[in-house]
Structures are given as C-alpha cells and as structure tokens.
Short mmCIF file of C-alpha atoms in Angstrom, two decimals:
data_model
loop_
_atom_site.label_atom_id
_atom_site.label_comp_id
_atom_site.label_asym_id
_atom_site.label_seq_id
_atom_site.Cartn_x
_atom_site.Cartn_y
_atom_site.Cartn_z
CA MET A 245 120.28 114.35 60.56
CA LYS A 246 118.22 115.03 63.60
CA ALA A 247 115.37 117.75 63.75
CA TRP A 248 114.59 119.89 66.69
CA ALA A 249 111.16 121.69 66.91
CA LEU A 250 110.24 124.35 69.28
CA LEU A 251 106.34 124.97 69.66
CA GLY A 252 104.78 127.90 71.62
CA ALA A 253 103.68 126.54 74.98
CA PRO A 254 104.74 128.60 77.73
CA LYS A 255 108.64 128.93 78.47
CA ASN A 256 108.11 127.82 82.17
CA GLN A 257 108.07 124.41 80.98
CA TRP A 258 111.29 124.52 78.75
CA PRO A 259 114.15 122.50 79.73
CA SER A 260 116.61 124.61 81.76
CA ASN A 261 119.47 124.23 79.20
CA ILE A 262 117.17 124.82 76.17
CA LYS A 263 119.24 127.52 74.34
CA ALA A 264 122.68 125.47 74.90
CA LYS A 265 120.83 122.31 73.46
CA LEU A 266 119.59 124.21 70.25
CA LEU A 267 122.77 126.14 69.83
CA ALA A 268 124.79 122.78 70.07
CA ALA A 269 122.00 121.30 67.43
CA LYS A 270 122.52 124.26 65.09
CA LYS A 271 126.21 123.81 65.19
CA SER A 272 125.89 119.97 64.46
CA LYS A 273 123.63 121.09 61.26
CA ASP A 274 120.72 119.59 62.74
CA LEU A 275 117.43 120.94 61.29
CA ILE A 276 115.88 123.56 63.68
CA ILE A 277 112.11 123.95 63.08
CA GLY A 278 109.94 126.79 64.59
CA VAL A 279 106.22 125.99 64.90
CA ASP A 280 103.83 128.94 64.75
CA ARG A 281 105.00 131.26 67.69
CA GLY A 282 108.02 128.78 68.13
CA ALA A 283 109.68 130.41 65.30
CA LEU A 284 109.67 133.76 67.00
CA LEU A 285 110.80 132.02 70.39
CA LEU A 286 113.74 130.56 68.26
CA GLU A 287 114.72 134.35 67.10
CA GLU A 288 114.65 135.46 70.76
CA LEU A 289 117.00 132.51 71.79
CA GLY A 290 119.46 133.78 69.02
CA LEU A 291 118.64 131.11 66.41
CA THR A 292 116.85 131.15 63.16
CA ALA A 293 114.75 128.48 62.17
CA ASP A 294 115.73 126.42 59.17
CA LEU A 295 111.88 125.53 58.54
CA ALA A 296 108.93 127.25 60.05
CA VAL A 297 105.48 125.76 60.17
CA GLY A 298 102.06 127.10 61.16
CA ASP A 299 99.26 129.61 60.52
CA PHE A 300 101.22 132.09 62.47
CA ASP A 301 97.81 133.78 63.65
CA SER A 302 99.46 134.27 66.98
CA LEU A 303 102.24 136.71 65.54
CA GLN A 304 101.86 140.32 65.03
CA LYS A 305 102.28 141.47 61.23
CA ASP A 306 105.71 142.65 62.01
CA GLU A 307 106.80 139.57 63.73
CA LEU A 308 105.58 137.35 60.82
CA GLU A 309 107.64 139.67 58.51
CA ARG A 310 110.75 139.09 60.48
CA ILE A 311 110.33 135.41 60.16
CA GLU A 312 109.40 135.54 56.59
CA SER A 313 112.55 137.52 55.86
CA LYS A 314 114.94 135.34 57.67
CA VAL A 315 113.51 131.58 57.43
CA SER A 316 114.15 130.05 54.18
CA ASP A 317 111.54 127.18 53.99
CA ILE A 318 108.12 128.30 55.57
CA ARG A 319 104.95 125.95 55.27
CA TYR A 320 101.73 127.89 55.86
CA SER A 321 99.12 125.56 57.61
CA LEU A 322 95.42 126.43 57.35
CA PRO A 323 93.33 126.98 60.35
CA GLU A 324 90.77 124.64 59.06
CA LYS A 325 93.17 121.80 58.50
CA ASP A 326 93.23 118.19 58.44
CA LEU A 327 96.68 118.20 59.83
CA THR A 328 97.57 119.62 63.10
CA ASP A 329 100.81 121.81 63.14
CA SER A 330 102.60 119.04 64.84
CA GLU A 331 101.51 116.39 62.23
CA LEU A 332 102.71 119.07 59.64
CA ILE A 333 106.10 118.93 60.97
CA MET A 334 106.08 115.19 60.99
CA ARG A 335 105.38 115.07 57.29
CA CYS A 336 107.98 117.68 56.61
CA ALA A 337 110.64 116.39 58.84
CA PHE A 338 110.26 112.74 58.01
CA CYS A 339 109.08 112.83 54.49
CA ASP A 340 110.69 115.92 53.06
CA TYR A 341 113.92 116.26 55.03
CA GLN A 342 114.36 112.46 55.86
CA VAL A 343 115.41 113.37 59.38
CA SER A 344 116.34 110.34 61.76
CA HIS A 345 114.84 111.62 65.05
CA LEU A 346 112.57 114.65 65.94
CA ALA A 347 112.96 116.31 69.22
CA ILE A 348 109.97 118.32 70.33
CA LEU A 349 110.28 121.30 72.70
CA GLY A 350 107.57 123.47 73.96
CA ALA A 351 104.72 121.15 73.70
CA THR A 352 103.82 121.01 77.17
CA GLY A 353 102.47 123.46 80.07
CA GLY A 354 99.94 125.29 77.92
CA ARG A 355 96.60 124.37 76.41
CA LEU A 356 96.02 120.51 77.27
CA ASP A 357 94.14 119.93 74.02
CA HIS A 358 97.18 121.10 72.04
CA PHE A 359 99.45 118.61 74.45
CA MET A 360 97.11 115.73 73.92
CA SER A 361 97.21 116.02 70.07
CA ASN A 362 101.13 116.03 70.38
CA LEU A 363 100.86 113.01 72.49
CA LEU A 364 98.44 111.08 70.47
CA MET A 365 99.55 111.92 66.95
CA VAL A 366 101.88 108.95 66.77
CA LEU A 367 98.88 106.68 66.69
CA LYS A 368 97.61 107.95 63.42
CA PRO A 369 98.40 105.20 60.79
CA GLU A 370 100.39 107.77 58.48
CA PHE A 371 102.54 108.67 61.61
CA ASN A 372 102.79 105.56 63.53
CA PRO A 373 106.17 104.39 61.73
CA PHE A 374 107.68 107.24 63.08
CA ALA A 375 106.67 106.84 66.57
CA GLU A 376 109.96 105.52 67.80
CA LYS A 377 111.93 108.46 66.34
CA ILE A 378 110.06 111.14 68.34
CA GLU A 379 110.90 112.43 71.84
CA LEU A 380 108.65 115.21 73.61
CA ILE A 381 110.98 117.11 75.99
CA ASP A 382 110.29 119.61 78.75
CA GLN A 383 111.87 120.58 82.18
CA GLN A 384 111.31 117.37 84.08
CA ASN A 385 109.94 114.87 81.39
CA SER A 386 111.16 113.03 78.23
CA ILE A 387 108.40 111.25 76.65
CA LYS A 388 109.24 108.45 73.86
CA PHE A 389 107.08 106.14 71.98
CA TYR A 390 107.29 102.35 71.22
CA ASN A 391 105.39 100.04 68.92
CA ALA A 392 105.26 96.21 69.09
CA GLY A 393 108.73 94.80 69.65
CA LYS A 394 111.51 94.34 72.14
CA HIS A 395 113.00 97.55 73.58
CA THR A 396 116.09 98.29 75.83
CA ILE A 397 115.77 101.68 77.53
CA TYR A 398 118.43 103.44 79.32
CA GLN A 399 117.75 105.95 82.29
CA ILE A 400 118.41 109.43 81.38
CA PRO A 401 120.82 110.61 84.11
CA ASP A 402 119.03 112.16 87.29
CA TYR A 403 115.42 111.09 85.88
CA ASN A 404 114.65 108.68 88.76
CA TYR A 405 111.14 107.72 87.66
CA PHE A 406 109.50 106.30 84.65
CA GLY A 407 106.06 105.61 83.63
CA VAL A 408 104.64 103.39 80.86
CA VAL A 409 101.41 104.54 79.28
CA THR A 410 99.50 102.17 77.04
CA LEU A 411 98.07 104.55 74.28
CA THR A 412 95.97 101.87 72.75
CA ALA A 413 94.80 98.51 73.52
CA VAL A 414 97.97 96.32 73.97
CA GLN A 415 98.71 92.69 74.07
CA HIS A 416 101.49 90.83 75.87
CA LEU A 417 103.10 94.00 77.56
CA ASN A 418 106.17 93.16 79.56
CA ILE A 419 108.42 95.49 81.78
CA ALA A 420 111.48 93.87 83.22
CA GLY A 421 114.44 95.14 84.96
CA ALA A 422 112.76 97.79 86.86
CA LYS A 423 111.63 98.38 90.56
CA TYR A 424 107.93 97.24 89.62
CA SER A 425 107.79 94.52 86.96
CA LEU A 426 104.75 93.84 84.62
CA ALA A 427 104.17 90.27 83.01
CA ASP A 428 102.23 89.94 80.25
CA PHE A 429 99.74 92.41 80.45
CA ASN A 430 96.67 92.78 78.08
CA GLY A 431 94.27 95.76 78.06
CA ASP A 432 91.52 96.99 75.94
CA TYR A 433 92.00 100.95 77.03
CA PRO A 434 94.78 103.39 77.93
CA ILE A 435 96.32 102.94 81.39
CA SER A 436 99.21 104.54 82.93
CA PHE A 437 101.71 102.55 84.99
CA SER A 438 103.43 105.45 86.75
CA SER A 439 106.16 106.09 89.19
CA ASN A 440 108.22 103.04 88.43
CA GLU A 441 112.00 103.35 88.87
CA PHE A 442 115.02 101.88 87.14
CA LEU A 443 117.17 99.73 89.08
CA SER A 444 120.34 101.84 88.30
CA GLU A 445 121.53 104.06 85.46
CA LYS A 446 123.66 101.15 84.12
CA LYS A 447 120.96 98.71 84.09
CA PRO A 448 118.24 99.19 81.14
CA LEU A 449 114.66 98.58 81.41
CA GLU A 450 113.40 95.71 79.05
CA LEU A 451 110.23 96.73 77.56
CA SER A 452 108.32 94.27 75.09
CA LEU A 453 104.65 94.16 73.52
CA LYS A 454 103.18 92.18 70.91
CA LYS A 455 100.75 94.68 69.81
CA GLY A 456 99.89 98.43 70.44
CA THR A 457 102.04 101.57 71.15
CA VAL A 458 103.17 102.77 74.50
CA ALA A 459 104.67 106.00 75.66
CA VAL A 460 107.54 105.80 78.18
CA ILE A 461 107.76 108.81 80.19
CA GLN A 462 110.89 109.36 82.07
CA SER A 463 110.85 112.04 84.69
CA LYS A 464 112.44 113.62 87.71
CA ASP A 465 111.29 115.73 90.57
CA ILE A 466 112.37 119.57 90.50
CA ASP A 467 113.41 121.36 93.36
CA ARG A 468 110.28 121.69 95.44
CA PHE A 469 110.81 125.35 95.77
CA GLN A 470 111.67 126.00 92.24
CA ASN A 471 108.31 126.95 91.12
CA ILE A 472 106.72 128.73 94.20
CA MET B 290 78.22 117.78 98.69
CA LYS B 291 81.20 118.59 96.44
CA ALA B 292 84.80 117.62 97.02
CA TRP B 293 87.95 119.67 96.11
CA ALA B 294 91.38 118.03 96.08
CA LEU B 295 94.73 119.56 95.94
CA LEU B 296 97.59 117.48 94.48
CA GLY B 297 101.32 118.32 94.78
CA ALA B 298 102.25 119.50 91.07
CA PRO B 299 104.07 122.90 90.97
CA LYS B 300 102.06 125.96 91.64
CA ASN B 301 102.90 127.76 88.54
CA GLN B 302 100.13 125.72 86.88
CA TRP B 303 97.54 126.56 89.59
CA PRO B 304 94.48 128.37 88.74
CA SER B 305 95.24 132.14 89.47
CA ASN B 306 92.13 132.42 92.17
CA ILE B 307 92.78 128.99 93.91
CA LYS B 308 92.96 130.52 97.23
CA ALA B 309 89.47 132.47 96.99
CA LYS B 310 88.11 129.30 95.32
CA LEU B 311 89.16 126.97 98.15
CA LEU B 312 88.06 129.27 100.80
CA ALA B 313 84.68 129.72 99.25
CA ALA B 314 84.25 125.84 99.05
CA LYS B 315 85.39 125.52 102.87
CA LYS B 316 82.81 128.18 103.74
CA SER B 317 80.15 125.95 101.71
CA LYS B 318 81.11 122.96 103.64
CA ASP B 319 82.52 121.30 100.79
CA LEU B 320 85.11 118.42 101.29
CA ILE B 321 88.84 119.60 101.24
CA ILE B 322 91.27 117.03 100.31
CA GLY B 323 94.99 117.34 100.64
CA VAL B 324 96.91 114.85 98.41
CA ASP B 325 100.42 114.19 99.90
CA ARG B 326 102.21 117.30 99.59
CA GLY B 327 98.92 119.02 98.72
CA ALA B 328 98.03 118.57 102.40
CA LEU B 329 100.84 120.94 103.31
CA LEU B 330 99.98 123.22 100.36
CA LEU B 331 96.59 123.79 101.61
CA GLU B 332 97.92 124.66 105.00
CA GLU B 333 100.14 127.25 103.34
CA LEU B 334 96.98 128.62 101.62
CA GLY B 335 95.23 128.85 105.11
CA LEU B 336 93.14 125.99 104.76
CA THR B 337 93.12 122.82 106.91
CA ALA B 338 92.33 119.70 104.90
CA ASP B 339 89.31 117.52 106.07
CA LEU B 340 91.01 114.56 104.48
CA ALA B 341 94.48 113.96 103.67
CA VAL B 342 95.62 110.97 101.27
CA GLY B 343 99.12 109.90 100.36
CA ASP B 344 102.28 108.20 101.48
CA PHE B 345 103.49 111.62 102.45
CA ASP B 346 107.17 110.66 101.58
CA SER B 347 107.76 114.03 100.22
CA LEU B 348 107.27 115.62 103.60
CA GLN B 349 109.63 116.27 106.14
CA LYS B 350 108.87 114.54 109.64
CA ASP B 351 107.89 117.98 111.23
CA GLU B 352 105.67 118.77 108.17
CA LEU B 353 103.83 115.43 108.24
CA GLU B 354 103.34 115.83 112.19
CA ARG B 355 101.81 119.32 111.52
CA ILE B 356 99.37 117.61 109.14
CA GLU B 357 98.60 114.56 111.33
CA SER B 358 97.85 116.96 114.32
CA LYS B 359 95.26 119.10 112.42
CA VAL B 360 93.57 117.08 109.86
CA SER B 361 91.01 114.67 111.18
CA ASP B 362 90.93 111.82 108.44
CA ILE B 363 94.22 110.64 107.28
CA ARG B 364 94.52 107.55 104.58
CA TYR B 365 97.97 106.44 104.38
CA SER B 366 98.68 104.78 101.00
CA LEU B 367 101.46 102.17 100.33
CA PRO B 368 104.33 103.08 98.01
CA GLU B 369 103.84 99.55 96.31
CA LYS B 370 100.23 100.03 96.18
CA ASP B 371 97.59 98.76 93.56
CA LEU B 372 95.60 102.20 93.81
CA THR B 373 97.49 105.47 92.67
CA ASP B 374 96.75 108.52 95.26
CA SER B 375 94.21 109.94 92.82
CA GLU B 376 92.28 106.67 92.69
CA LEU B 377 92.37 106.31 96.55
CA ILE B 378 90.94 109.74 96.54
CA MET B 379 88.04 108.76 93.98
CA ARG B 380 87.47 105.75 96.37
CA CYS B 381 87.31 107.81 99.59
CA ALA B 382 85.36 110.80 98.07
CA PHE B 383 82.74 108.87 96.07
CA CYS B 384 82.37 105.82 98.31
CA ASP B 385 83.00 106.92 101.88
CA TYR B 386 81.92 110.59 101.72
CA GLN B 387 79.39 110.18 98.89
CA VAL B 388 80.42 113.48 97.18
CA SER B 389 78.66 114.51 94.20
CA HIS B 390 81.52 116.22 92.38
CA LEU B 391 85.25 116.07 92.63
CA ALA B 392 87.31 118.93 91.51
CA ILE B 393 91.10 117.95 91.17
CA LEU B 394 93.71 120.96 91.45
CA GLY B 395 97.42 120.53 91.17
CA ALA B 396 97.50 117.67 88.75
CA THR B 397 99.14 119.45 85.86
CA GLY B 398 102.65 121.00 85.14
CA GLY B 399 104.81 118.51 86.91
CA ARG B 400 105.64 114.89 86.18
CA LEU B 401 103.68 113.70 83.31
CA ASP B 402 103.43 109.91 84.34
CA HIS B 403 101.29 111.37 87.21
CA PHE B 404 99.17 113.61 84.98
CA MET B 405 98.59 110.74 82.79
CA SER B 406 97.66 108.66 85.70
CA ASN B 407 95.11 111.20 86.69
CA LEU B 408 93.68 111.59 83.32
CA LEU B 409 93.14 107.87 82.67
CA MET B 410 92.05 106.67 85.99
CA VAL B 411 88.36 107.16 84.88
CA LEU B 412 88.78 104.41 82.47
CA LYS B 413 89.01 101.88 85.02
CA PRO B 414 85.78 99.94 85.57
CA GLU B 415 85.92 100.47 89.24
CA PHE B 416 86.00 104.28 88.68
CA ASN B 417 84.38 104.64 85.28
CA PRO B 418 80.83 105.39 86.88
CA PHE B 419 82.21 108.43 88.47
CA ALA B 420 83.90 109.86 85.38
CA GLU B 421 81.19 112.47 84.65
CA LYS B 422 81.43 113.87 88.10
CA ILE B 423 85.34 114.67 87.87
CA GLU B 424 86.91 117.90 86.67
CA LEU B 425 90.70 118.70 86.48
CA ILE B 426 91.54 122.24 86.74
CA ASP B 427 94.54 124.25 86.15
CA GLN B 428 95.21 127.84 85.38
CA GLN B 429 93.99 127.45 81.64
CA ASN B 430 92.39 124.45 81.30
CA SER B 431 89.43 122.44 82.55
CA ILE B 432 89.01 118.60 81.62
CA LYS B 433 85.84 116.76 82.29
CA PHE B 434 84.74 113.32 81.19
CA TYR B 435 81.68 111.95 79.30
CA ASN B 436 80.59 108.28 78.76
CA ALA B 437 78.16 107.12 76.49
CA GLY B 438 75.09 109.20 76.08
CA LYS B 439 74.02 112.71 74.92
CA HIS B 440 75.70 115.86 76.69
CA THR B 441 75.21 119.52 76.54
CA ILE B 442 78.06 121.46 77.36
CA TYR B 443 78.35 125.06 78.06
CA GLN B 444 81.37 127.11 77.54
CA ILE B 445 83.19 128.39 80.71
CA PRO B 446 83.34 132.25 80.29
CA ASP B 447 86.55 133.41 78.63
CA TYR B 448 87.60 129.70 77.75
CA ASN B 449 87.31 130.13 73.96
CA TYR B 450 88.73 126.78 72.84
CA PHE B 451 87.83 123.21 73.34
CA GLY B 452 89.09 119.76 72.26
CA VAL B 453 87.53 116.23 72.32
CA VAL B 454 89.96 113.59 73.06
CA THR B 455 88.62 110.20 72.88
CA LEU B 456 90.17 108.30 75.59
CA THR B 457 89.15 104.68 74.47
CA ALA B 458 87.69 103.23 71.30
CA VAL B 459 84.62 105.22 70.44
CA GLN B 460 81.38 104.66 68.56
CA HIS B 461 78.98 107.10 66.81
CA LEU B 462 80.70 110.19 68.42
CA ASN B 463 79.04 113.52 67.19
CA ILE B 464 80.12 117.06 68.07
CA ALA B 465 77.48 119.53 67.15
CA GLY B 466 76.91 123.16 67.68
CA ALA B 467 80.62 124.20 67.57
CA LYS B 468 82.74 125.80 64.94
CA TYR B 469 83.71 122.54 63.75
CA SER B 470 81.31 119.55 63.62
CA LEU B 471 82.01 115.83 63.83
CA ALA B 472 79.52 113.36 62.47
CA ASP B 473 79.40 109.77 63.48
CA PHE B 474 83.09 109.38 64.04
CA ASN B 475 84.15 105.89 64.95
CA GLY B 476 87.65 104.91 66.10
CA ASP B 477 89.71 102.29 67.54
CA TYR B 478 92.35 104.53 69.28
CA PRO B 479 92.65 107.72 71.15
CA ILE B 480 92.69 110.90 69.24
CA SER B 481 92.53 114.73 70.14
CA PHE B 482 90.16 116.86 68.18
CA SER B 483 91.67 119.91 69.22
CA SER B 484 91.36 123.78 68.81
CA ASN B 485 87.54 123.72 68.38
CA GLU B 486 85.62 126.55 69.34
CA PHE B 487 82.03 127.39 70.96
CA LEU B 488 79.79 129.56 68.83
CA SER B 489 79.08 131.85 71.79
CA GLU B 490 78.87 131.50 75.63
CA LYS B 491 75.16 130.91 75.28
CA LYS B 492 75.23 128.41 72.54
CA PRO B 493 76.24 124.95 74.13
CA LEU B 494 77.92 122.25 72.22
CA GLU B 495 75.98 118.92 71.90
CA LEU B 496 78.15 116.17 72.28
CA SER B 497 76.91 112.26 71.88
CA LEU B 498 78.47 108.92 71.75
CA LYS B 499 77.21 105.40 71.77
CA LYS B 500 80.11 103.78 73.10
CA GLY B 501 83.53 105.04 75.03
CA THR B 502 84.77 107.59 77.21
CA VAL B 503 86.07 110.85 75.98
CA ALA B 504 87.67 114.04 77.63
CA VAL B 505 86.50 117.45 76.90
CA ILE B 506 89.21 119.99 77.63
CA GLN B 507 88.13 123.75 77.48
CA SER B 508 91.04 126.06 77.51
CA LYS B 509 92.16 129.46 77.00
CA ASP B 510 95.20 131.34 75.99
CA ILE B 511 96.96 133.20 78.56
CA ASP B 512 98.80 136.30 78.37
CA ARG B 513 101.73 135.66 76.00
CA PHE B 514 104.32 137.32 78.36
CA GLN B 515 102.88 136.13 81.59
CA ASN B 516 105.35 133.06 81.73
CA ILE B 517 108.28 134.70 80.25
#
C-alpha cells in the first residue's frame, strides 16, 4: 500500500492534477493522510483523510469538529513536540500502516523552515531507512532521496532537468548517463549539482555513492507567463 | 553600498512590496542586479539593472537586445560553467563592486534544484566569508546565514516564526532568548529546528556556534485565503 500526505502549504505550488491524483489513489485503496490544515484541504478536494495528523491549531473549532466527525484515525501532536508533523507522519505511515511509499504534497511554497524540516527529516537515524520510499511533489518538482548504493533513475516525462543535492557528507558519488557527469566526488558539506539533464526519457541516470544521503530533484520549467 | 539581485523564479513568491523596495534601493544608489530573466523582470518593474548576469537563454532575441542596449555591465555565463549564476553574482558583487550586503529576490518558488544551489552556495570556501552579508527574501521568508561566532538577531516585524537550519556539521550550537532554547548542540548532518518563536520584537535571539554554518529563516504565515 502506498500513502499520500497533503500538508498545509499554499495551493499555488500544488501539482495541477492533484485532485485526479488523489482520487485515483483513494480508488486504489492507498492511504490518504491529511496533515494539520491539509486534512481540511482534502475535504475541499472531495476526499476524506484515512488518517489525520497535527496539532490542528490552524483550524477553526467547527473545522476541527468536521474533521473529527469524519476521519477515523486522528493523531494529535503537541506543539512542544520532539517530532515534527512530517516525522509523525513517517512513523505512522511506515511503522503503523506499513506503507511501501509515501508521497508528500503541499510541502513547498510556504514557510521555508517547514520545507527544510521536510527535506531534512530523512537524515535522522530513525527515519533514514525509509528515505528511498519518500517523494516530495509540487507543481514543477519531484524530490526523491537515495542512500549509499547504486541507483538507476528514470526521467519523469517532461521533467527536463535534474539536480543532485548532497544532504550530508558524501563519499565516492558518481553521476553517469546524464548531460554532465560527476566522477568519484567526495565532499564534507552539502552542495547542489543543479541544472543537469537526462539524455532521453528512455536512458536512465546512473547514480552511486558509498556513503551519505542525496536528494535527486527532477524539475521542469513552467510556462513563463503562468504565474504572472 | 548594498546590492539587490532579482532572479528569475515565479513572481508569485515575490515580496508584496518588491517594486517599492527596489525603487528605494535605486534611489539610494544601491547596486541593482538582474540575473538572467531577472534583468527583464526589472525592466517590467520600471528599473534598469546596473549589472546583468546570466546565460540569458530564457530570453527571446529582442528581449536580450533590449537588455544589452540598456545595461552597462553585462557578464555572460556559460551553460557548462563551473559557477552557477548566483555564485557569479557573489563574485561580481563582493569582489568587483565591493558591496556590503547582497539581498537576493526571486530565488524561491520555482525549480528547487535552483533554490538549493542558492541556499547552499555560501558553504563553498570561496564564498563562505561572505555568508553573513547575504539575505534571501520572498513573500513570507527571510533567510540569513551565520558562521562560527556569537550573533544577536532581531525579529523582522510581523515575522512571528523562525527556524535554525544547520547546513553543515555544527559544534556547540546554542539558541537562547527564544520560545524554545537549544543548548550545546553538536550534529554531524543538517537538521532544521523549525517553528521557533521570538519572545518579542524588542527581545533579540542569541545564537552562537563554535563550528559550522547555519541558516536562520524568519517567516510569517500569510493570509490563508491569499493563494487560493
């Protein structure tokens, strides 16, 4: 079973097909998770979350009551908590529901301290084993995570660019089968190798590293006038 | 002299007062930098860049000619370059123009490989000495960078939240004078301590670390219906 979590960042960074994506997921019996205000946003999209997580302090009383009356599994987090909401989702999704993958929507475009928490949570030892099962998705980016090993990565159709971001110190990082190669890179601090390109949709990128965790960001330009 | 650089990310993440901010900067004889498509966006805002940087491959021929006819200092970067456009700005601004501060606009909300490059460029040894002179600004976030030392940081009015993101391994990191304190934290990998709060606009946050570089992200919630 796959899980989809909707967080509360502004809608203007949502993938354009978010409603169809989530309705299809619901139909496939995937787990739908609403995080804080995301639980309400799911309602507005015509879906009820299977699981809601958060302190819900951004909701009005009647909004929270609506969520509480409809959602069967609600996990209340504490504001002074050790785990962020996203970390709590990971624990629920992977440990309690044993999901195979977790796609996170609504994590970008708002407060960047939140975004950075969502990006970096896979580095914590408790969650690092799940790193390769997580994807952050917005209207023009897909972020996946890779630990030590050899990885074959295919282009998402129409996503012409990719970047490899070393989130930790890395050893023996290689990028092959792309426009710009990287051979046996070792680094002590994070660096973003951005604006690389796949050679074709059929030719995958070969990524390998001996130590560390990297994020691979596939992205596309959007219509230059779309957001004006 | 202070410098302001406008990058090419979507306008929907711009600060709401960007035009007034840049016109005031121009009036104060600050250096105005247009980066790639940002040079054209400055024109649309009624300003001509003092310096334009980029490969300009996102511009039409007539658009580039307009920039070339108006901007007195243009630095052309190569697509297969060692430096990203933002790194080239830093070199021009700090080394050639000897500016005291660099505010970067239009760096968020678009391709996240670009954003990560802009966030992490201060870690490269060539640019790390300038880290504390740089600020990334969008409609609800301000990101500043701090190296080893003791730092007193005041709240930006109305920015109720802040996060401290360790971008590198850090030693002896302390956060005091805020809602949540952190004492003598040591870490080998990046982590985001998000959703912290200032005690008041008059009471500054005291941040110190013995080794490493951190980003301090001040942020505010925006009207929940603004982006719907």
